[in-house]
Amino acid sequence: MKGKKKIISLLLMSILTLVLWGCTSEPASKPGGDGKGKDNDLIVVGYAQVGAESDWRTANTVSFQETFVEENGYKLIFDDAQQKQENQIKAIRNFIQQDVDYIVLAPVVETGWETVLEEAKEAGIPVILSDRMIDVSDDSLYTAWVGGNFVKEGHDCVDWLAGYLEELGRADEEINIVTLQGTIGSSAQVGRTKGVEEKLPEHPNWNMLDKQTGEFTQSKGQEVMESFLKSYDDIDVVIAENDNMAFGAIDAIKAAGKDPGEDIIIIGFDAVKAAFEAMIAGDMNCSVECNPLHGPRVAEIIQKLEKGEEVEKTWYVDEGVFPASEAAKLIDSRPY
Ligand code: AHR
């Protein structure tokens, strides 16, 4: 009888020890518990980036790489899609397979996202859109979007040009314009083209001679500008839907023996540092800002979601217009 009692009390002691050990040991996963192995206490973010087509894009990538670091509690899985939607779709499927905590998507184009975003939704992974927008009928396919107002940027471009022509005493002249468009179907292209076109009727003496895509790259911008210069000998203004295409246009204009910034007015979008340099050199007249520093903004959204807070669906970023006359004064304060 005595021996049996001893065995029972020993068993009870071990059970008690196990229960107490279970209560005091570290939790198996981070708060919110997802059991993701060695990255347990880091928030895992998969970023499906467009590519590396422009200075703006580089600044945007750096902004994410500097924000989503271990010291801030994150692990970033970065994918460069080389401007191809099919690569972004593959990247998102990989993120789903890896069971990341959040997917961030800077969509190359607006359409064609339903299927893959349904898959992310079924997997319970929130998708945050950054920079460009998507065109879907079901807006529950993404949690929030943060970026610039591309249509407003187009309006700002036209309003700046009108004021500048007035300053030059050319307000009533016939003005011939060509446009270097961004990637067709991307919201940066769709919005800027729309914004410009909406305002053109206010200026019946302006003619849009031509528009063609330069894919947001300097080399394609240069190539398209060369062909415009061969087709039209009376171009007054180039609207380049990003600064890098404006740099390509500047090279093409110089090669054709003309003076960019003087003979032909050059307007870009983004307001990257190199555009300020081109303005100071007298080659470019204006850049309409598009701010790429979305890393901290996306992190703010994620932190709110982690705390279970509601987040706004749409986050517009404030953006300015920078003419050549202010470039020298402002260049040192430009963060990108
Ligand atoms: O979507 C933002 C645009 O994409 C920027 O204007 C351009 O430089 C980039 O490629």
PDB file of C-alpha atoms in Angstrom, residues 75-195:
ATOM      1  CA  LYS A  75      11.504  40.312 -42.306  1.00  0.00           C
ATOM      2  CA  LEU A  76      11.181  41.599 -45.890  1.00  0.00           C
ATOM      3  CA  ILE A  77      10.939  39.225 -48.847  1.00  0.00           C
ATOM      4  CA  PHE A  78      11.562  41.420 -51.886  1.00  0.00           C
ATOM      5  CA  ASP A  79      10.716  40.519 -55.477  1.00  0.00           C
ATOM      6  CA  ASP A  80      11.640  42.613 -58.546  1.00  0.00           C
ATOM      7  CA  ALA A  81       9.152  41.773 -61.341  1.00  0.00           C
ATOM      8  CA  GLN A  82      11.120  43.476 -64.119  1.00  0.00           C
ATOM      9  CA  GLN A  83       8.000  45.381 -65.186  1.00  0.00           C
ATOM     10  CA  LYS A  84       6.087  42.144 -65.951  1.00  0.00           C
ATOM     11  CA  GLN A  85       2.695  41.410 -64.404  1.00  0.00           C
ATOM     12  CA  GLU A  86       3.154  37.628 -64.781  1.00  0.00           C
ATOM     13  CA  ASN A  87       6.266  37.866 -62.572  1.00  0.00           C
ATOM     14  CA  GLN A  88       4.282  39.747 -59.927  1.00  0.00           C
ATOM     15  CA  ILE A  89       1.563  37.085 -59.976  1.00  0.00           C
ATOM     16  CA  LYS A  90       4.230  34.382 -59.503  1.00  0.00           C
ATOM     17  CA  ALA A  91       5.780  36.370 -56.635  1.00  0.00           C
ATOM     18  CA  ILE A  92       2.409  36.719 -54.874  1.00  0.00           C
ATOM     19  CA  ARG A  93       1.813  32.949 -55.195  1.00  0.00           C
ATOM     20  CA  ASN A  94       5.258  32.348 -53.653  1.00  0.00           C
ATOM     21  CA  PHE A  95       4.435  34.702 -50.792  1.00  0.00           C
ATOM     22  CA  ILE A  96       1.192  32.791 -50.189  1.00  0.00           C
ATOM     23  CA  GLN A  97       3.099  29.490 -50.180  1.00  0.00           C
ATOM     24  CA  GLN A  98       5.563  30.920 -47.658  1.00  0.00           C
ATOM     25  CA  ASP A  99       2.595  32.031 -45.540  1.00  0.00           C
ATOM     26  CA  VAL A 100       3.844  35.603 -45.126  1.00  0.00           C
ATOM     27  CA  ASP A 101       1.969  37.918 -42.738  1.00  0.00           C
ATOM     28  CA  TYR A 102       1.363  40.702 -45.289  1.00  0.00           C
ATOM     29  CA  ILE A 103       1.677  41.109 -49.043  1.00  0.00           C
ATOM     30  CA  VAL A 104       2.555  44.533 -50.451  1.00  0.00           C
ATOM     31  CA  LEU A 105       1.888  44.988 -54.153  1.00  0.00           C
ATOM     32  CA  ALA A 106       2.973  47.876 -56.411  1.00  0.00           C
ATOM     33  CA  PRO A 107       0.995  46.715 -59.450  1.00  0.00           C
ATOM     34  CA  VAL A 108       2.597  47.091 -62.888  1.00  0.00           C
ATOM     35  CA  VAL A 109      -0.823  47.586 -64.490  1.00  0.00           C
ATOM     36  CA  GLU A 110      -4.340  48.107 -63.150  1.00  0.00           C
ATOM     37  CA  THR A 111      -6.215  45.087 -64.517  1.00  0.00           C
ATOM     38  CA  GLY A 112      -5.950  41.298 -64.202  1.00  0.00           C
ATOM     39  CA  TRP A 113      -5.525  40.882 -60.423  1.00  0.00           C
ATOM     40  CA  GLU A 114      -8.764  39.164 -59.337  1.00  0.00           C
ATOM     41  CA  THR A 115      -7.628  35.518 -59.386  1.00  0.00           C
ATOM     42  CA  VAL A 116      -4.359  35.875 -57.503  1.00  0.00           C
ATOM     43  CA  LEU A 117      -5.789  38.313 -54.960  1.00  0.00           C
ATOM     44  CA  GLU A 118      -8.694  35.887 -54.319  1.00  0.00           C
ATOM     45  CA  GLU A 119      -6.002  33.306 -53.524  1.00  0.00           C
ATOM     46  CA  ALA A 120      -4.360  35.684 -51.035  1.00  0.00           C
ATOM     47  CA  LYS A 121      -7.750  36.428 -49.478  1.00  0.00           C
ATOM     48  CA  GLU A 122      -8.532  32.706 -49.107  1.00  0.00           C
ATOM     49  CA  ALA A 123      -5.148  32.247 -47.428  1.00  0.00           C
ATOM     50  CA  GLY A 124      -6.106  35.042 -44.990  1.00  0.00           C
ATOM     51  CA  ILE A 125      -3.150  37.272 -45.979  1.00  0.00           C
ATOM     52  CA  PRO A 126      -3.907  41.021 -46.078  1.00  0.00           C
ATOM     53  CA  VAL A 127      -2.773  42.757 -49.279  1.00  0.00           C
ATOM     54  CA  ILE A 128      -1.651  46.392 -49.138  1.00  0.00           C
ATOM     55  CA  LEU A 129      -1.316  48.253 -52.433  1.00  0.00           C
ATOM     56  CA  SER A 130       1.462  50.786 -52.717  1.00  0.00           C
ATOM     57  CA  ASP A 131       2.107  53.387 -55.452  1.00  0.00           C
ATOM     58  CA  ARG A 132      -0.190  52.273 -58.313  1.00  0.00           C
ATOM     59  CA  MET A 133      -3.828  51.199 -58.068  1.00  0.00           C
ATOM     60  CA  ILE A 134      -5.758  48.182 -59.339  1.00  0.00           C
ATOM     61  CA  ASP A 135      -9.058  48.045 -61.152  1.00  0.00           C
ATOM     62  CA  VAL A 136     -11.213  45.385 -59.428  1.00  0.00           C
ATOM     63  CA  SER A 137     -14.952  45.287 -58.738  1.00  0.00           C
ATOM     64  CA  ASP A 138     -14.442  43.707 -55.278  1.00  0.00           C
ATOM     65  CA  ASP A 139     -12.460  46.097 -53.110  1.00  0.00           C
ATOM     66  CA  SER A 140     -12.243  43.531 -50.291  1.00  0.00           C
ATOM     67  CA  LEU A 141      -9.377  42.035 -52.344  1.00  0.00           C
ATOM     68  CA  TYR A 142      -7.050  44.600 -50.760  1.00  0.00           C
ATOM     69  CA  THR A 143      -6.923  46.136 -47.308  1.00  0.00           C
ATOM     70  CA  ALA A 144      -5.554  49.598 -48.134  1.00  0.00           C
ATOM     71  CA  TRP A 145      -3.798  51.611 -50.832  1.00  0.00           C
ATOM     72  CA  VAL A 146      -1.167  54.323 -50.408  1.00  0.00           C
ATOM     73  CA  GLY A 147       0.178  56.462 -53.255  1.00  0.00           C
ATOM     74  CA  GLY A 148       0.072  59.694 -55.249  1.00  0.00           C
ATOM     75  CA  ASN A 149      -2.911  61.279 -56.980  1.00  0.00           C
ATOM     76  CA  PHE A 150      -1.888  60.739 -60.600  1.00  0.00           C
ATOM     77  CA  VAL A 151      -4.850  62.600 -62.138  1.00  0.00           C
ATOM     78  CA  LYS A 152      -4.096  65.645 -59.982  1.00  0.00           C
ATOM     79  CA  GLU A 153      -0.438  65.436 -61.075  1.00  0.00           C
ATOM     80  CA  GLY A 154      -1.673  65.686 -64.703  1.00  0.00           C
ATOM     81  CA  HIS A 155      -3.797  68.728 -63.826  1.00  0.00           C
ATOM     82  CA  ASP A 156      -0.836  70.343 -62.023  1.00  0.00           C
ATOM     83  CA  CYS A 157       1.351  69.818 -65.084  1.00  0.00           C
ATOM     84  CA  VAL A 158      -1.087  71.670 -67.377  1.00  0.00           C
ATOM     85  CA  ASP A 159      -1.647  74.488 -64.877  1.00  0.00           C
ATOM     86  CA  TRP A 160       2.097  74.979 -64.452  1.00  0.00           C
ATOM     87  CA  LEU A 161       2.621  75.078 -68.242  1.00  0.00           C
ATOM     88  CA  ALA A 162      -0.173  77.640 -68.657  1.00  0.00           C
ATOM     89  CA  GLY A 163       1.428  79.893 -66.022  1.00  0.00           C
ATOM     90  CA  TYR A 164       4.893  79.501 -67.536  1.00  0.00           C
ATOM     91  CA  LEU A 165       3.716  80.358 -71.076  1.00  0.00           C
ATOM     92  CA  GLU A 166       1.993  83.410 -69.618  1.00  0.00           C
ATOM     93  CA  GLU A 167       5.288  84.429 -67.949  1.00  0.00           C
ATOM     94  CA  LEU A 168       7.085  84.023 -71.285  1.00  0.00           C
ATOM     95  CA  GLY A 169       4.441  86.128 -73.037  1.00  0.00           C
ATOM     96  CA  ARG A 170       3.443  83.107 -75.149  1.00  0.00           C
ATOM     97  CA  ALA A 171      -0.020  82.486 -73.700  1.00  0.00           C
ATOM     98  CA  ASP A 172      -1.785  83.134 -77.016  1.00  0.00           C
ATOM     99  CA  GLU A 173       0.708  81.333 -79.289  1.00  0.00           C
ATOM    100  CA  GLU A 174       0.008  78.005 -81.024  1.00  0.00           C
ATOM    101  CA  ILE A 175       1.764  75.484 -78.783  1.00  0.00           C
ATOM    102  CA  ASN A 176       2.664  72.005 -80.055  1.00  0.00           C
ATOM    103  CA  ILE A 177       3.040  69.290 -77.428  1.00  0.00           C
ATOM    104  CA  VAL A 178       4.227  65.676 -77.507  1.00  0.00           C
ATOM    105  CA  THR A 179       3.799  63.240 -74.621  1.00  0.00           C
ATOM    106  CA  LEU A 180       6.079  60.392 -73.587  1.00  0.00           C
ATOM    107  CA  GLN A 181       3.698  58.098 -71.754  1.00  0.00           C
ATOM    108  CA  GLY A 182       4.516  55.609 -69.032  1.00  0.00           C
ATOM    109  CA  THR A 183       3.741  51.891 -69.141  1.00  0.00           C
ATOM    110  CA  ILE A 184       0.349  51.706 -70.842  1.00  0.00           C
ATOM    111  CA  GLY A 185      -2.313  50.505 -68.395  1.00  0.00           C
ATOM    112  CA  SER A 186      -0.367  51.464 -65.261  1.00  0.00           C
ATOM    113  CA  SER A 187      -2.267  53.880 -63.064  1.00  0.00           C
ATOM    114  CA  ALA A 188       0.640  56.365 -63.187  1.00  0.00           C
ATOM    115  CA  GLN A 189       0.174  56.500 -66.993  1.00  0.00           C
ATOM    116  CA  VAL A 190      -3.629  56.282 -66.976  1.00  0.00           C
ATOM    117  CA  GLY A 191      -3.967  59.019 -64.344  1.00  0.00           C
ATOM    118  CA  ARG A 192      -1.385  61.465 -65.711  1.00  0.00           C
ATOM    119  CA  THR A 193      -2.655  61.116 -69.304  1.00  0.00           C
ATOM    120  CA  LYS A 194      -6.236  61.603 -68.083  1.00  0.00           C
ATOM    121  CA  GLY A 195      -5.290  64.606 -65.938  1.00  0.00           C
TER     122      GLY A 195
END
